[in-house]
């Protein structure tokens, strides 16, 4: 119904307009006719009343006194004529006259006209009855008015009222006629008819133009739809044709980076990777613009980890800054929910667009990124903790699932800024205000336009403030939702170090067998090369038919299937594979494609694929897919790594499972487990107990707690909830005491050592060293009030490029600290 209405909305509009105009026209015409008829009726009534009144004033006896033409000379006759003249003036009529019937004819007696050419009287020849039909009803005693358009011969343009004059015996002795010029009435009626014809003509023209416009609109709409379909098909093909070789370029550079270790070679490879990444960004911009323009932009609503998002974005931006003399400062509020529901890919795109824009136009100075969270008062995101059993502090809490929050991102740079006259076109498609600023700036000019449309699609917007030659500030807002039982994200400093390790693999699987199907030889090399660290058994083939032959000969655990291949494509090959029956019916098959258009993942899942991986391959996504597909029975520890047992968990729950995680974060996560066991608010199942076991195994074990921690880990593997509930509180309190003592003893020394590194870098003018030291200070949580005050002073001086001021403050601090 909606599509039908949209399709015929223009026709509906014109028909409605035409009907409205016709209705108004008919109604207005009826009103005009009503007024004309009313006026005509009033005139006729007035004429009738005038005739009655005069017939009562002039008696038959008075008229009977004048019989011959000679009588017209008598004073009495002239006096009667003068009376008629005065009456006509008073009654506002044109002519007043009397007639009598004699010998079957009508003889004029007297009138009020003194013009010898037009007057009538006793000397006027009598008129046959048929020549004066308008007056004949008066002979029968009737009073009336002649109809329009029916006139006495020779007296056109008159409206006549007639009335009888009775004698004493009650017989009609004479006829009275009162004439009025009918031009006003006839003209009104004529104008009404002309107006009606014009209105009908206008309605016909409006309706005809509407039909013509609708037919033209339909033709243009069909042409636009065809053009849009052709464009979408072209972009889909372009996505595949360009992204496929891009997969080879980026993937091969990853493999080359692993194999070739000379500094010069690594530099070349880095250039290849950067060029490939830049080209891929351009392709993605064009595809995004196409989806937005065609109304096919889909905003997903899935849970994601805020810390992971920010770490990804900041890591990318720091890499893009490279050797630029630019200080990058991030200030991310710790009260942002750890788990948020929304479209993480689109949020990441917004942040990267804004920050990349700042990097592009800033050659020296600073770039600051701030992230804040605003929510309704009912959301109740509070810094305090749950109270566990016995009043013990539990994990931090936030609002209920579905509580709406607004994320506010602000990017400020000290770049070249934007001229006032260019601000109006800042968010226009394919417009780059940088064209007038630097011929070296590259890009499609779509980034800011796409960013604004993405923000608006998520209930927010993006604004800009800038001063030419000073810098710019972009502020973006988006609406998201807090996920269920999501604690505040906390400080991001520790998570940055953790992310650097997350790309490494957590296990090897030499008994896991994989088949890769792609008709592009370069892609086969890329995928098999990226899977090498897992030490899997990897077979490769270049057609669907060959793949069907191999799956019948070998037992595979996983298949990567390209979509667009010569001969049978991926969908057809999958259908044929399932028809083979047996183990092929349940063999996991991952769609491996360069088609990244919106909705493709849903398309492949509907076609029977078990998962989806887009080209170019992103290592974190590949690793995540492998983690989810390799069963525990086929996993082995990475040789020489001594890693903890790998578990399948979200970053907020199990980020501390890696051995390199900071002790404070491990303790905080252990507190979550402790609180859940004490309050039983979440389902505590076997998988949850195994996660606890993995965490305990990954933690550094104080000697006096080794036995209890071993028993706790064993209880987790068994899923022994009673044993866990008995051991966990004591283990937590003991480790907390150890950590508290460690922080008290080490915090001051670490802080002072970092200050010394900062002082050395400041004195040497080492900008990267200054950035590294400031980042290290920013990541420290256990600072005293005095140390925090010093940090904020140094941060402000760093931001304002006041090197001497910062160095002097450091000298003063160190003298006082060492004295």
mmCIF file of N, CA, C and O in Angstrom, residues 546-603:
data_model
loop_
_atom_site.group_PDB
_atom_site.id
_atom_site.type_symbol
_atom_site.label_atom_id
_atom_site.label_comp_id
_atom_site.label_asym_id
_atom_site.label_seq_id
_atom_site.Cartn_x
_atom_site.Cartn_y
_atom_site.Cartn_z
ATOM 1 N N UNK A 546 35.965 -28.511 -8.724
ATOM 2 C CA UNK A 546 37.114 -29.095 -8.029
ATOM 3 C C UNK A 546 36.848 -29.179 -6.538
ATOM 4 O O UNK A 546 37.246 -30.155 -5.869
ATOM 5 N N UNK A 547 36.145 -28.186 -5.994
ATOM 6 C CA UNK A 547 35.820 -28.201 -4.567
ATOM 7 C C UNK A 547 34.916 -29.382 -4.230
ATOM 8 O O UNK A 547 35.104 -30.069 -3.218
ATOM 9 N N UNK A 548 33.928 -29.664 -5.090
ATOM 10 C CA UNK A 548 33.024 -30.795 -4.849
ATOM 11 C C UNK A 548 33.792 -32.107 -4.867
ATOM 12 O O UNK A 548 33.497 -33.039 -4.087
ATOM 13 N N UNK A 549 34.768 -32.207 -5.741
ATOM 14 C CA UNK A 549 35.579 -33.420 -5.807
ATOM 15 C C UNK A 549 36.408 -33.598 -4.534
ATOM 16 O O UNK A 549 36.503 -34.698 -3.976
ATOM 17 N N UNK A 550 37.001 -32.497 -4.032
ATOM 18 C CA UNK A 550 37.861 -32.576 -2.845
ATOM 19 C C UNK A 550 37.070 -32.912 -1.582
ATOM 20 O O UNK A 550 37.543 -33.667 -0.734
ATOM 21 N N UNK A 551 35.863 -32.336 -1.420
ATOM 22 C CA UNK A 551 35.104 -32.612 -0.194
ATOM 23 C C UNK A 551 34.636 -34.058 -0.138
ATOM 24 O O UNK A 551 34.334 -34.570 0.952
ATOM 25 N N UNK A 552 34.573 -34.734 -1.296
ATOM 26 C CA UNK A 552 34.201 -36.146 -1.290
ATOM 27 C C UNK A 552 35.402 -37.034 -0.975
ATOM 28 O O UNK A 552 35.242 -38.149 -0.470
ATOM 29 N N UNK A 553 36.607 -36.547 -1.233
ATOM 30 C CA UNK A 553 37.818 -37.325 -0.973
ATOM 31 C C UNK A 553 38.351 -37.100 0.449
ATOM 32 O O UNK A 553 38.889 -38.023 1.055
ATOM 33 N N UNK A 554 38.217 -35.857 0.949
ATOM 34 C CA UNK A 554 38.827 -35.503 2.232
ATOM 35 C C UNK A 554 37.768 -35.041 3.227
ATOM 36 O O UNK A 554 36.695 -34.562 2.844
ATOM 37 N N UNK A 555 38.093 -35.191 4.502
ATOM 38 C CA UNK A 555 37.202 -34.716 5.564
ATOM 39 C C UNK A 555 37.684 -33.345 6.037
ATOM 40 O O UNK A 555 38.701 -33.236 6.712
ATOM 41 N N UNK A 556 36.941 -32.310 5.661
ATOM 42 C CA UNK A 556 37.299 -30.947 6.024
ATOM 43 C C UNK A 556 36.490 -30.488 7.235
ATOM 44 O O UNK A 556 35.337 -30.922 7.444
ATOM 45 N N UNK A 557 37.097 -29.613 8.005
ATOM 46 C CA UNK A 557 36.409 -29.020 9.162
ATOM 47 C C UNK A 557 35.785 -27.665 8.819
ATOM 48 O O UNK A 557 34.870 -27.212 9.508
ATOM 49 N N UNK A 558 36.276 -27.013 7.770
ATOM 50 C CA UNK A 558 35.789 -25.681 7.420
ATOM 51 C C UNK A 558 36.117 -25.403 5.952
ATOM 52 O O UNK A 558 37.158 -25.819 5.453
ATOM 53 N N UNK A 559 35.211 -24.706 5.261
ATOM 54 C CA UNK A 559 35.416 -24.345 3.857
ATOM 55 C C UNK A 559 35.229 -22.834 3.705
ATOM 56 O O UNK A 559 34.227 -22.272 4.167
ATOM 57 N N UNK A 560 36.210 -22.173 3.056
ATOM 58 C CA UNK A 560 36.062 -20.780 2.644
ATOM 59 C C UNK A 560 35.679 -20.793 1.162
ATOM 60 O O UNK A 560 36.445 -21.274 0.330
ATOM 61 N N UNK A 561 34.493 -20.246 0.834
ATOM 62 C CA UNK A 561 33.972 -20.342 -0.522
ATOM 63 C C UNK A 561 33.799 -18.946 -1.119
ATOM 64 O O UNK A 561 33.036 -18.125 -0.609
ATOM 65 N N UNK A 562 34.516 -18.668 -2.215
ATOM 66 C CA UNK A 562 34.336 -17.393 -2.916
ATOM 67 C C UNK A 562 32.956 -17.361 -3.561
ATOM 68 O O UNK A 562 32.384 -18.405 -3.895
ATOM 69 N N UNK A 563 32.421 -16.170 -3.747
ATOM 70 C CA UNK A 563 31.082 -16.049 -4.307
ATOM 71 C C UNK A 563 31.116 -16.084 -5.838
ATOM 72 O O UNK A 563 30.575 -16.981 -6.469
ATOM 73 N N UNK A 564 31.758 -15.079 -6.436
ATOM 74 C CA UNK A 564 31.743 -14.962 -7.892
ATOM 75 C C UNK A 564 32.925 -15.705 -8.501
ATOM 76 O O UNK A 564 34.058 -15.243 -8.434
ATOM 77 N N UNK A 565 32.632 -16.873 -9.066
ATOM 78 C CA UNK A 565 33.665 -17.693 -9.700
ATOM 79 C C UNK A 565 33.203 -18.089 -11.091
ATOM 80 O O UNK A 565 31.994 -18.120 -11.381
ATOM 81 N N UNK A 566 34.151 -18.405 -11.955
ATOM 82 C CA UNK A 566 33.814 -18.911 -13.283
ATOM 83 C C UNK A 566 33.155 -20.276 -13.137
ATOM 84 O O UNK A 566 33.485 -21.061 -12.243
ATOM 85 N N UNK A 567 32.233 -20.577 -14.058
ATOM 86 C CA UNK A 567 31.515 -21.840 -13.935
ATOM 87 C C UNK A 567 30.466 -21.701 -12.845
ATOM 88 O O UNK A 567 29.672 -20.766 -12.824
ATOM 89 N N UNK A 568 30.459 -22.658 -11.906
ATOM 90 C CA UNK A 568 29.551 -22.557 -10.774
ATOM 91 C C UNK A 568 30.028 -21.469 -9.827
ATOM 92 O O UNK A 568 31.205 -21.445 -9.444
ATOM 93 N N UNK A 569 29.108 -20.571 -9.422
ATOM 94 C CA UNK A 569 29.499 -19.577 -8.428
ATOM 95 C C UNK A 569 29.385 -20.194 -7.038
ATOM 96 O O UNK A 569 29.049 -21.384 -6.884
ATOM 97 N N UNK A 570 29.678 -19.411 -6.014
ATOM 98 C CA UNK A 570 29.708 -19.945 -4.665
ATOM 99 C C UNK A 570 28.371 -20.481 -4.191
ATOM 100 O O UNK A 570 28.298 -21.519 -3.522
ATOM 101 N N UNK A 571 27.277 -19.765 -4.521
ATOM 102 C CA UNK A 571 25.943 -20.198 -4.087
ATOM 103 C C UNK A 571 25.579 -21.528 -4.741
ATOM 104 O O UNK A 571 25.054 -22.443 -4.090
ATOM 105 N N UNK A 572 25.851 -21.645 -6.039
ATOM 106 C CA UNK A 572 25.543 -22.900 -6.746
ATOM 107 C C UNK A 572 26.405 -24.046 -6.234
ATOM 108 O O UNK A 572 25.918 -25.178 -6.077
ATOM 109 N N UNK A 573 27.666 -23.757 -5.941
ATOM 110 C CA UNK A 573 28.565 -24.804 -5.417
ATOM 111 C C UNK A 573 28.083 -25.272 -4.052
ATOM 112 O O UNK A 573 28.096 -26.476 -3.747
ATOM 113 N N UNK A 574 27.633 -24.329 -3.198
ATOM 114 C CA UNK A 574 27.134 -24.710 -1.871
ATOM 115 C C UNK A 574 25.911 -25.613 -1.997
ATOM 116 O O UNK A 574 25.793 -26.625 -1.282
ATOM 117 N N UNK A 575 24.991 -25.244 -2.886
ATOM 118 C CA UNK A 575 23.790 -26.076 -3.063
ATOM 119 C C UNK A 575 24.165 -27.482 -3.525
ATOM 120 O O UNK A 575 23.619 -28.482 -3.031
ATOM 121 N N UNK A 576 25.110 -27.575 -4.455
ATOM 122 C CA UNK A 576 25.543 -28.901 -4.932
ATOM 123 C C UNK A 576 26.252 -29.663 -3.818
ATOM 124 O O UNK A 576 26.108 -30.892 -3.702
ATOM 125 N N UNK A 577 26.993 -28.965 -2.995
ATOM 126 C CA UNK A 577 27.704 -29.614 -1.887
ATOM 127 C C UNK A 577 26.711 -30.201 -0.892
ATOM 128 O O UNK A 577 26.874 -31.328 -0.415
ATOM 129 N N UNK A 578 25.666 -29.435 -0.554
ATOM 130 C CA UNK A 578 24.663 -29.941 0.396
ATOM 131 C C UNK A 578 23.929 -31.152 -0.176
ATOM 132 O O UNK A 578 23.533 -32.055 0.575
ATOM 133 N N UNK A 579 23.748 -31.164 -1.495
ATOM 134 C CA UNK A 579 23.049 -32.293 -2.117
ATOM 135 C C UNK A 579 23.855 -33.578 -2.049
ATOM 136 O O UNK A 579 23.291 -34.669 -2.254
ATOM 137 N N UNK A 580 25.148 -33.487 -1.771
ATOM 138 C CA UNK A 580 25.966 -34.695 -1.657
ATOM 139 C C UNK A 580 25.578 -35.524 -0.442
ATOM 140 O O UNK A 580 25.844 -36.731 -0.396
ATOM 141 N N UNK A 581 24.959 -34.865 0.551
ATOM 142 C CA UNK A 581 24.507 -35.587 1.736
ATOM 143 C C UNK A 581 25.645 -35.944 2.675
ATOM 144 O O UNK A 581 26.790 -35.505 2.513
ATOM 145 N N UNK A 582 25.326 -36.743 3.664
ATOM 146 C CA UNK A 582 26.340 -37.175 4.627
ATOM 147 C C UNK A 582 26.915 -36.004 5.409
ATOM 148 O O UNK A 582 26.196 -35.079 5.816
ATOM 149 N N UNK A 583 28.222 -36.023 5.620
ATOM 150 C CA UNK A 583 28.865 -34.952 6.399
ATOM 151 C C UNK A 583 28.820 -33.609 5.674
ATOM 152 O O UNK A 583 29.007 -32.560 6.287
ATOM 153 N N UNK A 584 28.600 -33.634 4.345
ATOM 154 C CA UNK A 584 28.544 -32.373 3.587
ATOM 155 C C UNK A 584 27.317 -31.539 3.954
ATOM 156 O O UNK A 584 27.285 -30.329 3.695
ATOM 157 N N UNK A 585 26.300 -32.170 4.516
ATOM 158 C CA UNK A 585 25.102 -31.417 4.888
ATOM 159 C C UNK A 585 25.364 -30.465 6.047
ATOM 160 O O UNK A 585 24.697 -29.443 6.188
ATOM 161 N N UNK A 586 26.339 -30.819 6.913
ATOM 162 C CA UNK A 586 26.619 -29.988 8.098
ATOM 163 C C UNK A 586 28.003 -29.362 8.060
ATOM 164 O O UNK A 586 28.408 -28.710 9.021
ATOM 165 N N UNK A 587 28.741 -29.560 6.975
ATOM 166 C CA UNK A 587 30.085 -28.993 6.873
ATOM 167 C C UNK A 587 30.004 -27.463 6.901
ATOM 168 O O UNK A 587 29.336 -26.861 6.057
ATOM 169 N N UNK A 588 30.658 -26.777 7.849
ATOM 170 C CA UNK A 588 30.600 -25.307 7.908
ATOM 171 C C UNK A 588 31.240 -24.688 6.670
ATOM 172 O O UNK A 588 32.378 -25.005 6.321
ATOM 173 N N UNK A 589 30.505 -23.803 6.009
ATOM 174 C CA UNK A 589 30.990 -23.116 4.805
ATOM 175 C C UNK A 589 30.864 -21.610 5.029
ATOM 176 O O UNK A 589 29.783 -21.122 5.367
ATOM 177 N N UNK A 590 31.970 -20.916 4.842
ATOM 178 C CA UNK A 590 32.014 -19.468 5.037
ATOM 179 C C UNK A 590 32.038 -18.781 3.674
ATOM 180 O O UNK A 590 32.869 -19.108 2.821
ATOM 181 N N UNK A 591 31.092 -17.843 3.457
ATOM 182 C CA UNK A 591 31.097 -17.057 2.224
ATOM 183 C C UNK A 591 32.278 -16.093 2.256
ATOM 184 O O UNK A 591 32.441 -15.319 3.188
ATOM 185 N N UNK A 592 33.094 -16.183 1.222
ATOM 186 C CA UNK A 592 34.342 -15.413 1.157
ATOM 187 C C UNK A 592 34.244 -14.559 -0.100
ATOM 188 O O UNK A 592 34.390 -15.064 -1.209
ATOM 189 N N UNK A 593 33.926 -13.264 0.060
ATOM 190 C CA UNK A 593 33.563 -12.467 -1.111
ATOM 191 C C UNK A 593 34.046 -11.039 -1.001
ATOM 192 O O UNK A 593 34.231 -10.516 0.100
ATOM 193 N N UNK A 594 34.225 -10.430 -2.167
ATOM 194 C CA UNK A 594 34.583 -9.013 -2.231
ATOM 195 C C UNK A 594 33.353 -8.139 -2.358
ATOM 196 O O UNK A 594 33.467 -6.927 -2.426
ATOM 197 N N UNK A 595 32.168 -8.727 -2.417
ATOM 198 C CA UNK A 595 30.933 -7.948 -2.514
ATOM 199 C C UNK A 595 30.551 -7.458 -1.130
ATOM 200 O O UNK A 595 30.047 -8.218 -0.307
ATOM 201 N N UNK A 596 30.808 -6.170 -0.881
ATOM 202 C CA UNK A 596 30.581 -5.603 0.453
ATOM 203 C C UNK A 596 29.365 -4.701 0.488
ATOM 204 O O UNK A 596 29.232 -3.880 1.377
ATOM 205 N N UNK A 597 28.463 -4.850 -0.479
ATOM 206 C CA UNK A 597 27.267 -4.018 -0.481
ATOM 207 C C UNK A 597 26.388 -4.363 0.714
ATOM 208 O O UNK A 597 26.466 -5.458 1.283
ATOM 209 N N UNK A 598 25.510 -3.402 1.094
ATOM 210 C CA UNK A 598 24.650 -3.581 2.251
ATOM 211 C C UNK A 598 23.736 -4.788 2.068
ATOM 212 O O UNK A 598 23.183 -5.015 1.001
ATOM 213 N N UNK A 599 23.585 -5.585 3.119
ATOM 214 C CA UNK A 599 22.681 -6.726 3.112
ATOM 215 C C UNK A 599 23.277 -8.008 2.586
ATOM 216 O O UNK A 599 22.589 -9.027 2.526
ATOM 217 N N UNK A 600 24.576 -8.005 2.217
ATOM 218 C CA UNK A 600 25.159 -9.208 1.630
ATOM 219 C C UNK A 600 25.298 -10.328 2.654
ATOM 220 O O UNK A 600 25.127 -11.501 2.331
ATOM 221 N N UNK A 601 25.630 -9.965 3.910
ATOM 222 C CA UNK A 601 25.768 -11.012 4.920
ATOM 223 C C UNK A 601 24.447 -11.756 5.088
ATOM 224 O O UNK A 601 24.410 -12.997 5.122
ATOM 225 N N UNK A 602 23.336 -11.009 5.174
ATOM 226 C CA UNK A 602 22.030 -11.640 5.309
ATOM 227 C C UNK A 602 21.712 -12.497 4.084
ATOM 228 O O UNK A 602 21.116 -13.562 4.192
ATOM 229 N N UNK A 603 22.123 -12.017 2.903
ATOM 230 C CA UNK A 603 21.894 -12.766 1.667
ATOM 231 C C UNK A 603 22.579 -14.129 1.728
ATOM 232 O O UNK A 603 21.968 -15.161 1.423
#
